[in-house]
Amino acid sequence: MDKRKRLILHAIIQDYITSAEPVGSRSLVKRHQIDLSPATIRNEMADLEEMGYLKQPHTSAGRIPSPKGYRFYVNSILGDPSPAPEDLARVEELISAAGISLSNNPRQLARLMASVTNYLSLIAEPSDTIQEIRHINIIPLSAASAICLVVLSDGSVRHHSLSIPEGVTPREIKALSDFIDNRLQGVQLQHLDSRLLHSLKTEFAGNLRLIDDIFFLFQHALAAAGQELVMDGATNLLKEPEFKNVEKVRELFRTLEQDEQILKLLVSGSSHLEDLDIKIGPEMGLESFTDCSLVVATFTLRDRKITLGILGPARMHYAKTIGFIRWLREYFSSGGS
Amino acid sequence: MDKRKRLILHAIIQDYITSAEPVGSRSLVKRHQIDLSPATIRNEMADLEEMGYLKQPHTSAGRIPSPKGYRFYVNSILGDPSPAPEDLARVEELISAAGISLSNNPRQLARLMASVTNYLSLIAEPSDTIQEIRHINIIPLSAASAICLVVLSDGSVRHHSLSIPEGVTPREIKALSDFIDNRLQGVQLQHLDSRLLHSLKTEFAGNLRLIDDIFFLFQHALAAAGQELVMDGATNLLKEPEFKNVEKVRELFRTLEQDEQILKLLVSGSSHLEDLDIKIGPEMGLESFTDCSLVVATFTLRDRKITLGILGPARMHYAKTIGFIRWLREYFSSGGS
DNA sequence: TGTTAGCACTCTATTATGGCGAGTGCTAAT
DNA sequence: ATTAGCACTCGCCATAATAGAGTGCTAACA
């Protein structure tokens, strides 16, 4: 991918973000004062398509970005210093209008986020009744499968099946089970994040073959438990042309009603604590979200892990959204109420 | 309205409820084995239309019920003994699957209601932090207008403007203000219902000209405060043909996101405690709900006033819905967890 | 060798057109 | 009072025609 291709790809994505229409070679040249003829652009576009960054809705239409294209774009702007929200004045006005206790009132914060971004906002935070892990046990069922049992402090039991990699012995499983049980007993669910699991992993002396699967399972299966979900601005998504037909809207809302699923999506990101976690369309693994993207930030406030998310169309204005959500995190981290 | 007209109206409404298509004279005769010719039915239909119970989407289409038609229908079946939910077995199974603590977990109850009715379910209950009235004051601004101030126990102040009926003197206003302030101080918002207000009204000795307005204001403006709203099953509405176009869906959801407004709608019904409160389309006073109806039941459980609502299309299956919600209330009132 | 102009072609979206069918209102007969 | 008959209305749907945007390819150009 040479520099010119990158430039063109960016231009196409930016155009598509604002217009939501397939971008043609001619209009691209016009809008961006590129010193090339449409024909040249067409050649480059054909290349980019072959490389998987673009696609054509049909022959003789312009190009639209593929998920891979968005991914490339996002990765390349992620390093940029992110701007404060454009309408910072408005945001601060909203914050002060909402009172000083935004962080205590997730609904209000969610409303603020939705209204600033014009997308759907999501907030996950530990529920008031703090759940901790009582007991963990991995029980081999056969040579190739096992069940992982987790007992929580409210007495509820969760169980999930596991497949065992070849060559892992029952004795090793037992060792792992004991180790994990030993270390995670008493841990609050909200503290069960990738950092903790990572440090456990480096500490564990036994067979590592199974441990990743287990941890993956923890992150996905337990992430949601003990978390409260708040969302706002669902209607914002309905403005987007990708949701012109009601069928898609229905699927979207049907998924949004599954709190558990959404929570998993929010909390299961890996790179959380460092920076943002951005999931593009298919990366979310939810049929009805294929045309959406999710930007997630996590931070800790008064020992509570708060997760903020913005769900918009895959066509979302990434720079703005990233800037805003980084700003928000900064705001709260630096003592902003 | 003679008996035959009533019969025909009922038949039309029932057909329309199931088919969602304008009902023609011929198909009506067929489906209901009526001993009249289509022509006769047509005459009756024309009458019913003239009386305002039916309307025609356009010339040469069948008839559909008007809000007035629904109202008539609902009033006439409201007296009928309401059947237990058809799929009682399924309901009880769901209840037991959800555990015994339904009334502690409004989200689960909401899910149950949505899944049984296939409409949108709403639940309002007092929020954990119980708010009470600290102070009420009516301040005349001019001869024709005043402001009513209400201070709540969390320190927040609500103010609403009022217009003063002609001939009410400032002194009378003062008397009323003092009376209300005196009687409502310390009253929890959740207890501020029509029964209480009604009894206050009979007790008040002064000029009654203003009191209705004030009480109306209380019910509408304060009803929402201190109540928590839970809803589920929004997607169910999207199945209905009235929400085929996205514009309507957007308006609908936009309104649904205004918790305060919905709470008012739920809690402001007058006949609450006796039986059900049913609002049909325009009666709700919300543009985006003109094609919907709302069935509301209220009951008290462990001294907490719980309000249950089902929001469906105006075309909703009233008998079923009424039966279900009555059954639910009965279930909880008779000690069902 | 990379770039560009030109051109034929493809495909969608939009508009116009012409039945089809369900349903009505009216009139005249029962 | 009821009904059969009939001309008429109107939305719905499929088909056809048109316009427009954009492409890929080829040949010429710097």
XYZ file of C-alpha atoms (C1' of nucleotides) in Angstrom:
734
model
C 0.000 0.000 0.000
C 1.801 3.082 -1.196
C 1.231 6.573 -0.053
C -1.027 7.533 -2.900
C -3.308 4.576 -2.339
C -3.551 5.460 1.310
C -4.476 8.997 0.432
C -7.157 7.878 -1.955
C -8.533 5.365 0.491
C -8.780 8.008 3.159
C -10.466 10.384 0.778
C -13.000 7.777 -0.236
C -13.781 6.867 3.329
C -14.169 10.460 4.351
C -16.490 11.115 1.465
C -18.501 8.053 2.209
C -18.762 8.964 5.847
C -20.442 12.208 5.033
C -22.449 11.211 2.004
C -23.360 7.576 2.646
C -23.304 7.093 -1.098
C -20.883 5.078 -3.165
C -17.982 7.301 -4.159
C -17.136 7.621 -7.838
C -13.804 8.523 -9.321
C -14.930 11.774 -10.830
C -16.565 13.209 -7.744
C -13.581 12.178 -5.666
C -11.206 14.162 -7.849
C -13.487 17.136 -7.759
C -14.053 17.194 -4.079
C -10.504 16.722 -3.015
C -8.631 18.703 -5.660
C -6.508 15.708 -6.445
C -4.033 16.271 -9.199
C -4.923 13.149 -11.045
C -7.497 12.267 -13.615
C -10.511 10.171 -12.793
C -9.081 7.404 -14.927
C -6.027 7.105 -12.748
C -8.185 7.085 -9.679
C -10.209 4.337 -11.228
C -7.124 2.237 -11.619
C -6.149 2.792 -8.051
C -9.646 2.029 -6.921
C -9.604 -1.225 -8.789
C -6.362 -2.069 -7.009
C -7.757 -1.147 -3.628
C -10.763 -3.261 -4.297
C -8.610 -6.202 -5.226
C -6.701 -5.708 -1.997
C -9.953 -5.866 -0.073
C -10.201 -2.320 1.182
C -13.078 -1.293 -1.017
C -16.058 -2.903 -2.559
C -18.626 -2.145 -5.179
C -22.298 -2.476 -4.367
C -22.717 -3.459 -8.021
C -20.915 -3.021 -11.270
C -20.933 0.516 -12.435
C -21.477 2.006 -9.049
C -18.910 3.886 -7.027
C -16.891 2.243 -4.297
C -17.672 1.938 -0.619
C -15.225 0.962 2.114
C -15.144 -2.624 3.283
C -14.701 -3.454 6.974
C -11.049 -3.976 6.180
C -10.978 -0.507 4.712
C -12.480 1.034 7.814
C -10.088 -0.927 9.965
C -7.140 0.432 8.058
C -8.509 3.921 8.276
C -9.212 3.711 11.986
C -5.820 2.252 12.756
C -4.121 5.012 10.902
C -5.996 7.825 12.612
C -5.851 6.196 16.017
C -2.348 7.423 16.491
C -3.234 10.988 15.662
C -3.651 13.328 18.553
C -7.381 13.421 18.999
C -9.090 16.760 18.971
C -11.314 17.903 21.759
C -14.971 17.781 20.830
C -15.685 20.380 18.205
C -18.554 21.808 20.133
C -16.742 21.796 23.428
C -18.623 24.843 24.545
C -21.897 23.030 24.074
C -20.644 19.946 25.841
C -19.509 21.841 28.873
C -22.754 23.704 28.931
C -24.607 20.412 28.882
C -22.453 19.022 31.614
C -23.004 21.949 33.864
C -26.699 21.953 33.069
C -26.839 18.318 34.075
C -25.374 19.130 37.414
C -22.064 18.134 38.785
C -22.849 14.545 39.486
C -22.684 13.088 36.026
C -20.652 10.138 37.081
C -23.249 9.201 39.640
C -26.017 9.359 37.157
C -25.259 7.140 34.223
C -28.536 7.905 32.547
C -27.707 11.531 32.340
C -24.241 10.819 31.130
C -25.641 8.501 28.507
C -27.996 11.189 27.345
C -25.152 13.639 27.094
C -23.041 11.256 25.076
C -25.875 10.470 22.733
C -26.710 14.070 22.202
C -23.138 15.107 21.504
C -22.259 12.284 19.159
C -25.650 11.772 17.588
C -25.115 8.071 17.932
C -26.157 5.464 20.454
C -24.422 5.690 23.788
C -23.725 2.807 26.116
C -22.510 2.775 29.666
C -21.631 -0.232 31.734
C -20.823 0.016 35.376
C -20.745 -2.372 38.291
C -24.176 -2.822 39.756
C -24.749 -1.769 43.303
C -24.735 -5.266 44.600
C -21.152 -6.216 44.081
C -20.689 -9.780 43.033
C -17.605 -11.752 43.701
C -16.369 -15.142 42.729
C -16.926 -17.808 45.335
C -15.618 -20.834 43.630
C -14.305 -22.030 40.296
C -14.020 -25.598 39.170
C -13.100 -27.188 35.884
C -14.555 -30.630 35.537
C -13.338 -32.872 32.720
C -16.168 -34.645 31.005
C -14.281 -36.601 28.418
C -10.839 -36.517 26.905
C -11.833 -33.587 24.764
C -14.324 -31.617 26.762
C -14.856 -30.149 30.166
C -17.211 -27.912 32.033
C -16.202 -24.846 33.893
C -18.352 -24.051 36.901
C -18.367 -20.669 38.540
C -20.238 -19.970 41.739
C -20.948 -16.342 42.517
C -21.486 -14.669 45.822
C -25.217 -14.444 45.351
C -25.300 -18.196 45.120
C -25.942 -18.353 41.410
C -23.992 -20.872 39.385
C -22.779 -20.407 35.839
C -21.466 -23.215 33.748
C -19.826 -23.213 30.369
C -18.480 -25.975 28.266
C -14.923 -26.059 27.085
C -13.071 -28.123 24.582
C -9.757 -29.453 25.765
C -6.742 -29.195 23.483
C -5.235 -32.516 22.604
C -2.572 -33.772 24.956
C -3.694 -31.940 28.054
C -3.991 -34.416 30.896
C -6.695 -34.477 33.556
C -4.010 -33.904 36.139
C -2.995 -30.700 34.385
C -6.571 -29.605 34.247
C -6.882 -30.215 37.935
C -3.783 -28.156 38.558
C -5.116 -25.292 36.501
C -8.504 -25.493 38.127
C -7.018 -25.356 41.582
C -4.720 -22.531 40.646
C -7.485 -20.394 39.217
C -9.859 -21.207 42.004
C -7.221 -20.266 44.488
C -6.407 -16.994 42.891
C -9.820 -15.789 41.862
C -11.773 -16.577 44.965
C -13.061 -13.393 46.426
C -12.275 -11.365 43.344
C -15.038 -8.968 42.401
C -16.437 -9.487 38.963
C -15.772 -5.914 38.057
C -12.084 -6.486 38.638
C -11.918 -9.467 36.376
C -10.309 -7.739 33.439
C -7.651 -8.583 30.944
C -4.890 -7.099 33.040
C -5.633 -9.324 35.977
C -5.943 -12.372 33.792
C -2.749 -11.534 32.037
C -0.817 -11.293 35.239
C -2.286 -14.587 36.392
C -1.160 -16.191 33.221
C 2.455 -15.175 33.617
C 2.345 -16.475 37.136
C 0.964 -19.880 36.334
C 3.627 -22.551 36.151
C 1.679 -25.457 34.677
C 0.557 -26.369 31.189
C -0.520 -23.230 29.373
C -2.407 -24.983 26.621
C -5.795 -24.517 28.205
C -5.411 -21.268 30.001
C -6.182 -18.947 27.119
C -9.458 -20.667 26.449
C -10.431 -20.429 30.062
C -9.599 -16.793 30.281
C -11.365 -16.058 27.070
C -14.397 -17.730 28.521
C -14.177 -15.711 31.704
C -14.000 -12.502 29.856
C -16.942 -13.333 27.711
C -19.176 -15.240 30.029
C -18.638 -13.356 33.220
C -18.027 -9.923 31.894
C -21.709 -9.159 31.822
C -22.564 -10.455 35.257
C -22.650 -7.807 37.894
C -22.676 -5.028 35.364
C -25.482 -2.613 34.843
C -26.189 -1.369 31.342
C -27.548 2.006 30.411
C -28.133 3.172 26.900
C -29.547 6.184 25.213
C -29.943 7.664 21.781
C -31.171 4.607 19.988
C -33.239 6.858 17.810
C -30.135 8.559 16.582
C -29.263 5.437 14.657
C -32.582 5.507 12.893
C -31.566 8.669 11.128
C -28.797 6.846 9.350
C -29.631 5.644 5.888
C -28.395 2.143 6.676
C -31.513 1.778 8.760
C -33.994 2.842 6.183
C -35.718 -0.468 6.050
C -37.677 -1.567 9.049
C -36.417 -5.100 8.958
C -32.921 -3.993 9.841
C -34.250 -1.711 12.514
C -36.092 -4.581 14.061
C -33.037 -6.761 14.101
C -31.004 -3.951 15.568
C -33.414 -3.313 18.379
C -33.935 -6.944 19.027
C -30.216 -7.228 19.700
C -30.129 -4.058 21.735
C -32.754 -5.515 24.017
C -30.376 -8.319 24.951
C -28.542 -6.493 27.692
C -26.308 -9.418 28.403
C -25.040 -9.582 24.875
C -24.350 -5.893 24.697
C -22.531 -5.978 27.996
C -20.294 -8.732 26.762
C -19.541 -6.744 23.699
C -18.656 -3.721 25.762
C -16.596 -5.362 28.390
C -14.867 -8.072 26.451
C -12.439 -5.819 24.643
C -8.843 -6.656 25.314
C -6.851 -3.492 24.967
C -9.221 -1.640 27.200
C -7.256 0.034 29.817
C -4.566 1.372 27.613
C -6.595 3.163 25.018
C -9.767 2.680 23.102
C -11.268 -0.490 21.854
C -12.824 -0.098 18.460
C -14.889 -2.787 16.830
C -15.896 -2.490 13.243
C -18.961 -4.173 11.830
C -18.382 -7.886 11.558
C -15.726 -7.714 14.256
C -18.540 -7.526 16.759
C -19.791 -10.893 15.756
C -23.409 -9.825 15.727
C -25.384 -10.164 12.565
C -27.465 -7.096 13.191
C -24.436 -4.942 13.909
C -22.620 -5.584 10.670
C -23.261 -2.055 9.526
C -22.229 -0.547 12.828
C -19.084 0.269 14.689
C -18.421 0.531 18.363
C -15.941 2.753 20.153
C -15.268 1.801 23.745
C -13.271 3.434 26.500
C -12.763 2.169 29.997
C -11.570 3.940 33.072
C -11.717 3.622 36.768
C -13.464 6.117 38.928
C -13.483 5.724 42.687
C -12.519 2.109 42.301
C -15.439 1.444 39.971
C -14.678 0.340 36.464
C -16.756 2.370 34.063
C -17.111 1.455 30.422
C -18.324 3.975 27.906
C -19.328 3.038 24.410
C -20.556 4.771 21.316
C -22.347 2.689 18.742
C -22.756 4.305 15.361
C -22.913 3.263 11.762
C -19.735 1.709 10.404
C -19.737 4.950 8.492
C -19.394 6.814 11.746
C -17.327 9.917 12.124
C -14.436 8.150 13.818
C -12.167 11.092 14.428
C -14.876 13.072 16.163
C -16.121 10.144 18.154
C -12.682 9.066 19.260
C -11.833 12.596 20.196
C -14.960 12.994 22.227
C -14.697 9.764 24.101
C -11.040 10.309 24.889
C -11.898 13.754 26.094
C -14.644 12.372 28.296
C -12.348 9.840 29.851
C -9.774 12.503 30.454
C -12.428 14.688 31.988
C -13.454 12.058 34.485
C -9.980 10.787 35.168
C -8.770 14.215 36.044
C -11.317 14.600 38.759
C -14.177 16.026 36.745
C -16.998 15.211 39.148
C -76.882 3.070 18.165
C -79.124 0.055 17.821
C -78.155 -3.498 18.520
C -77.414 -4.366 14.921
C -75.061 -1.471 14.499
C -73.234 -2.480 17.626
C -72.899 -5.988 16.343
C -71.541 -4.814 13.048
C -69.150 -2.391 14.675
C -67.801 -5.122 16.900
C -67.402 -7.436 13.958
C -65.536 -4.834 11.972
C -63.217 -4.045 14.840
C -62.497 -7.656 15.500
C -61.714 -8.255 11.876
C -59.524 -5.231 11.698
C -57.672 -6.246 14.835
C -56.610 -9.480 13.280
C -56.141 -8.419 9.689
C -54.966 -4.818 9.930
C -56.689 -4.226 6.606
C -59.745 -2.131 5.911
C -62.834 -4.291 6.280
C -65.241 -4.498 3.358
C -68.906 -5.308 3.470
C -68.624 -8.537 1.553
C -65.835 -10.089 3.564
C -67.545 -9.076 6.771
C -70.695 -10.950 5.842
C -68.680 -13.974 4.861
C -66.542 -14.147 7.902
C -69.257 -13.643 10.421
C -72.155 -15.519 8.846
C -74.328 -12.480 9.145
C -77.790 -12.910 7.766
C -77.722 -9.740 5.784
C -76.559 -8.820 2.354
C -73.437 -6.790 1.779
C -75.580 -3.927 0.577
C -77.323 -3.673 3.902
C -74.023 -3.802 5.681
C -72.838 -1.012 3.446
C -75.729 1.141 4.510
C -75.028 0.466 8.153
C -71.381 1.156 7.611
C -72.175 4.466 6.023
C -74.263 5.293 9.073
C -71.528 4.248 11.458
C -69.096 6.359 9.557
C -71.359 9.330 9.764
C -71.640 8.760 13.500
C -67.881 8.820 13.757
C -67.176 5.239 14.696
C -65.605 4.252 11.431
C -63.622 5.888 8.726
C -62.473 5.183 5.237
C -58.816 5.448 4.310
C -60.021 6.512 0.857
C -63.103 6.192 -1.267
C -63.714 2.668 -2.361
C -61.755 1.095 0.401
C -63.206 -0.802 3.323
C -63.726 0.771 6.725
C -61.406 0.974 9.662
C -62.356 1.878 13.214
C -61.838 5.429 14.399
C -60.579 6.149 17.888
C -64.172 6.734 18.846
C -64.974 3.305 17.480
C -62.272 1.669 19.569
C -63.405 3.570 22.601
C -66.937 2.296 22.178
C -65.668 -1.219 21.684
C -63.381 -1.122 24.694
C -66.037 0.337 26.948
C -68.430 -2.362 25.976
C -66.040 -5.246 26.613
C -64.593 -3.706 29.767
C -67.558 -4.932 31.732
C -67.178 -8.488 30.503
C -65.538 -10.910 32.832
C -62.008 -11.027 31.555
C -60.551 -14.386 30.716
C -57.306 -15.628 32.183
C -54.457 -15.476 29.712
C -55.038 -18.015 26.985
C -51.644 -19.497 27.362
C -51.773 -19.565 31.125
C -49.602 -22.637 31.201
C -46.883 -20.811 29.358
C -47.173 -17.768 31.576
C -46.852 -19.766 34.740
C -43.933 -21.615 33.292
C -42.253 -18.335 32.484
C -42.941 -17.021 35.928
C -41.465 -20.008 37.620
C -38.515 -19.979 35.238
C -37.903 -16.361 36.159
C -37.709 -17.314 39.793
C -39.997 -16.325 42.547
C -38.905 -12.763 42.891
C -40.645 -11.186 39.937
C -41.918 -8.289 41.914
C -38.410 -7.433 43.012
C -37.095 -7.492 39.532
C -39.084 -5.205 37.300
C -36.902 -5.913 34.308
C -37.786 -9.534 34.420
C -41.415 -8.784 34.912
C -41.319 -6.406 31.982
C -39.764 -9.063 29.829
C -42.455 -11.487 30.834
C -45.215 -9.050 30.030
C -43.743 -8.224 26.677
C -43.275 -11.804 25.747
C -46.796 -12.809 26.710
C -48.591 -9.933 25.080
C -46.262 -9.370 22.162
C -46.556 -5.675 22.803
C -44.456 -3.148 24.645
C -44.514 -3.476 28.391
C -44.048 -0.659 30.858
C -43.537 -0.716 34.572
C -43.343 2.234 36.890
C -42.436 1.873 40.496
C -41.159 4.184 43.186
C -37.435 4.598 42.965
C -35.342 3.457 45.861
C -34.716 6.918 47.097
C -38.133 7.886 48.270
C -38.969 11.484 47.607
C -41.387 13.443 49.627
C -42.865 16.872 49.366
C -41.167 19.454 51.524
C -43.030 22.533 50.611
C -45.657 23.834 48.243
C -46.366 27.421 47.434
C -48.627 29.100 44.943
C -47.416 32.544 44.029
C -49.719 34.870 42.093
C -47.921 36.673 39.326
C -50.734 38.706 37.886
C -54.491 38.676 38.055
C -54.597 35.804 35.626
C -51.509 33.762 36.275
C -49.552 32.197 39.071
C -46.654 29.901 39.651
C -46.780 26.785 41.707
C -43.530 25.915 43.444
C -42.853 22.485 44.823
C -39.773 21.699 46.856
C -38.851 18.037 47.167
C -36.911 16.276 49.857
C -33.803 16.040 47.754
C -33.766 19.798 47.571
C -34.857 20.062 43.982
C -37.453 22.629 43.083
C -40.117 22.285 40.442
C -42.154 25.132 39.212
C -45.129 25.244 36.934
C -47.216 28.058 35.694
C -50.921 28.200 36.195
C -53.654 30.326 34.814
C -56.084 31.657 37.346
C -59.802 31.489 36.644
C -61.493 34.835 36.626
C -62.786 36.029 39.923
C -60.449 34.128 42.178
C -58.899 36.514 44.621
C -55.295 36.482 45.829
C -56.567 35.855 49.304
C -58.310 32.712 48.131
C -55.181 31.612 46.426
C -53.270 32.111 49.584
C -55.783 30.052 51.487
C -55.562 27.257 48.992
C -51.801 27.399 48.957
C -51.612 27.165 52.704
C -54.108 24.373 52.816
C -52.299 22.281 50.263
C -48.924 23.011 51.725
C -50.187 22.008 55.097
C -51.722 18.776 53.948
C -49.106 17.584 51.508
C -45.968 18.282 53.434
C -44.204 15.041 54.104
C -46.330 13.103 51.657
C -44.309 10.728 49.547
C -44.575 11.326 45.855
C -45.631 7.762 45.286
C -48.650 8.346 47.440
C -49.769 11.386 45.552
C -52.545 9.736 43.610
C -56.011 10.681 42.554
C -57.580 9.142 45.627
C -55.585 11.288 47.971
C -56.229 14.389 45.933
C -59.886 13.616 45.754
C -60.199 13.299 49.480
C -58.309 16.551 49.920
C -60.695 18.215 47.610
C -63.780 17.225 49.541
C -62.113 18.424 52.661
C -61.177 21.849 51.412
C -63.577 24.518 52.490
C -62.437 27.449 50.351
C -62.983 28.454 46.755
C -62.883 25.381 44.570
C -62.367 27.222 41.327
C -58.640 26.694 41.222
C -58.242 23.401 42.961
C -58.870 21.167 39.988
C -56.204 22.883 37.987
C -53.732 22.533 40.782
C -54.452 18.891 41.286
C -54.294 18.237 37.599
C -50.923 19.875 37.599
C -49.738 17.770 40.503
C -50.772 14.596 38.854
C -49.074 15.462 35.644
C -46.032 17.303 36.758
C -45.144 15.354 39.842
C -46.350 11.951 38.895
C -43.121 11.166 37.145
C -40.786 12.356 39.842
C -39.592 9.637 42.113
C -40.741 6.925 39.776
C -38.488 4.515 37.982
C -39.441 3.384 34.512
C -38.686 0.022 32.997
C -39.739 -1.051 29.566
C -39.285 -4.003 27.358
C -40.484 -5.387 24.082
C -40.163 -2.270 21.993
C -39.294 -4.477 19.069
C -42.649 -6.133 19.327
C -44.255 -2.972 18.078
C -42.089 -2.991 15.003
C -43.827 -6.119 13.821
C -47.071 -4.225 13.515
C -47.887 -2.955 10.077
C -48.593 0.523 11.399
C -44.860 0.838 11.885
C -43.800 -0.163 8.436
C -42.284 3.156 7.661
C -39.176 4.191 9.486
C -40.314 7.726 10.037
C -43.049 6.585 12.360
C -40.705 4.241 14.108
C -38.328 7.074 14.742
C -41.023 9.256 16.183
C -42.213 6.402 18.339
C -38.803 5.688 19.770
C -38.013 9.292 20.211
C -41.019 9.560 22.461
C -40.224 6.332 24.241
C -36.845 7.738 25.163
C -38.506 10.524 27.122
C -38.930 8.600 30.332
C -40.566 11.495 32.049
C -43.291 11.777 29.474
C -44.028 8.087 29.521
C -44.169 8.074 33.288
C -46.670 10.865 33.250
C -48.761 8.954 30.794
C -48.644 5.872 32.964
C -49.285 7.450 36.295
C -51.681 10.205 35.407
C -54.683 8.001 34.809
C -57.577 8.796 37.047
C -59.536 5.631 37.558
C -56.432 3.736 38.434
C -57.036 2.038 41.647
C -60.467 0.750 40.832
C -59.835 -0.951 37.559
C -57.864 -0.433 34.425
C -57.023 2.771 32.722
C -57.182 2.480 28.974
C -56.044 5.216 26.662
C -56.746 5.011 23.001
C -54.632 6.726 20.395
C -55.193 10.446 20.498
C -56.370 10.214 24.098
C -52.743 9.938 25.072
C -52.032 13.338 23.694
C -48.829 12.268 22.028
C -48.494 12.671 18.318
C -46.379 9.589 17.867
C -48.800 7.424 19.803
C -51.863 8.179 17.725
C -51.846 4.666 16.353
C -51.304 3.075 19.737
C -53.290 2.196 22.788
C -52.231 1.839 26.357
C -53.675 -0.417 29.030
C -52.650 0.430 32.555
C -53.212 -1.298 35.879
C -52.060 -0.131 39.255
C -51.777 -2.004 42.491
C -49.983 -1.778 45.744
C -47.476 -4.330 46.838
C -45.745 -4.038 50.176
C -46.762 -0.415 50.345
C -45.197 0.333 46.972
C -47.436 1.511 44.214
C -46.675 -0.453 41.085
C -47.987 0.567 37.699
C -48.083 -1.877 34.851
C -48.743 -0.848 31.296
C -49.050 -2.483 27.933
C -48.591 -0.328 24.887
C -49.755 -1.857 21.651
C -51.218 -0.701 18.384
C -54.659 0.885 18.619
C -55.555 -2.304 16.838
C -54.445 -4.255 19.859
C -56.149 -7.366 21.057
C -57.941 -5.657 23.882
C -59.741 -8.607 25.407
C -56.558 -10.630 25.705
C -54.512 -7.754 26.987
C -57.080 -6.704 29.531
C -57.464 -10.277 30.667
C -53.753 -10.717 31.075
C -53.115 -7.538 32.943
C -56.037 -8.118 35.255
C -54.766 -11.591 35.885
C -51.298 -10.268 36.649
C -52.608 -7.792 39.126
C -54.694 -10.469 40.749
C -51.647 -12.695 40.894
C -49.572 -10.131 42.716
C -52.359 -8.870 44.918
C -53.096 -12.351 46.179
C -49.610 -12.783 47.477
C -47.960 -14.111 44.344
C -44.371 -13.412 45.308
C 6.179 3.572 -17.878
C 2.721 5.997 -15.603
C -1.134 8.969 -16.877
C -5.060 10.392 -19.409
C -8.896 11.063 -22.881
C -12.504 8.762 -25.060
C -16.086 5.536 -25.507
C -19.123 1.667 -25.146
C -21.373 -0.596 -21.623
C -23.744 -1.713 -17.169
C -26.767 -1.096 -13.688
C -29.963 1.573 -10.649
C -33.467 4.695 -9.752
C -37.393 7.056 -11.430
C -41.377 7.813 -13.980
C -45.190 6.584 -16.863
C -48.605 3.121 -18.229
C -52.180 -0.177 -18.069
C -54.675 -3.754 -16.127
C -56.533 -6.119 -11.758
C -59.312 -6.481 -7.856
C -61.635 -5.105 -3.923
C -64.939 -2.147 -2.524
C -68.239 1.591 -2.755
C -72.696 4.312 -3.597
C -76.781 4.526 -5.943
C -80.983 2.880 -8.132
C -84.557 -0.036 -8.898
C -86.832 -4.221 -7.742
C -88.503 -7.337 -4.145
C -86.624 -2.505 5.053
C -83.743 -5.312 2.268
C -81.335 -6.720 -1.684
C -79.477 -7.417 -6.482
C -77.171 -5.142 -10.003
C -74.076 -1.969 -11.956
C -71.030 1.751 -12.966
C -67.352 3.849 -10.856
C -63.152 4.764 -7.839
C -58.819 3.981 -6.287
C -54.701 1.700 -4.538
C -51.537 -1.901 -5.953
C -48.424 -4.145 -9.055
C -45.866 -5.446 -12.849
C -43.907 -3.815 -17.118
C -41.590 -0.635 -20.030
C -38.985 3.448 -21.074
C -35.591 6.953 -19.729
C -31.940 9.335 -17.498
C -27.740 9.407 -15.066
C -23.779 8.057 -12.754
C -19.949 5.302 -13.011
C -17.070 1.678 -14.735
C -13.400 -0.906 -17.555
C -10.782 -0.912 -21.454
C -8.081 0.776 -25.274
C -5.249 3.796 -27.392
C -2.723 7.968 -27.262
C 0.418 10.890 -24.732
C 4.486 12.906 -21.845
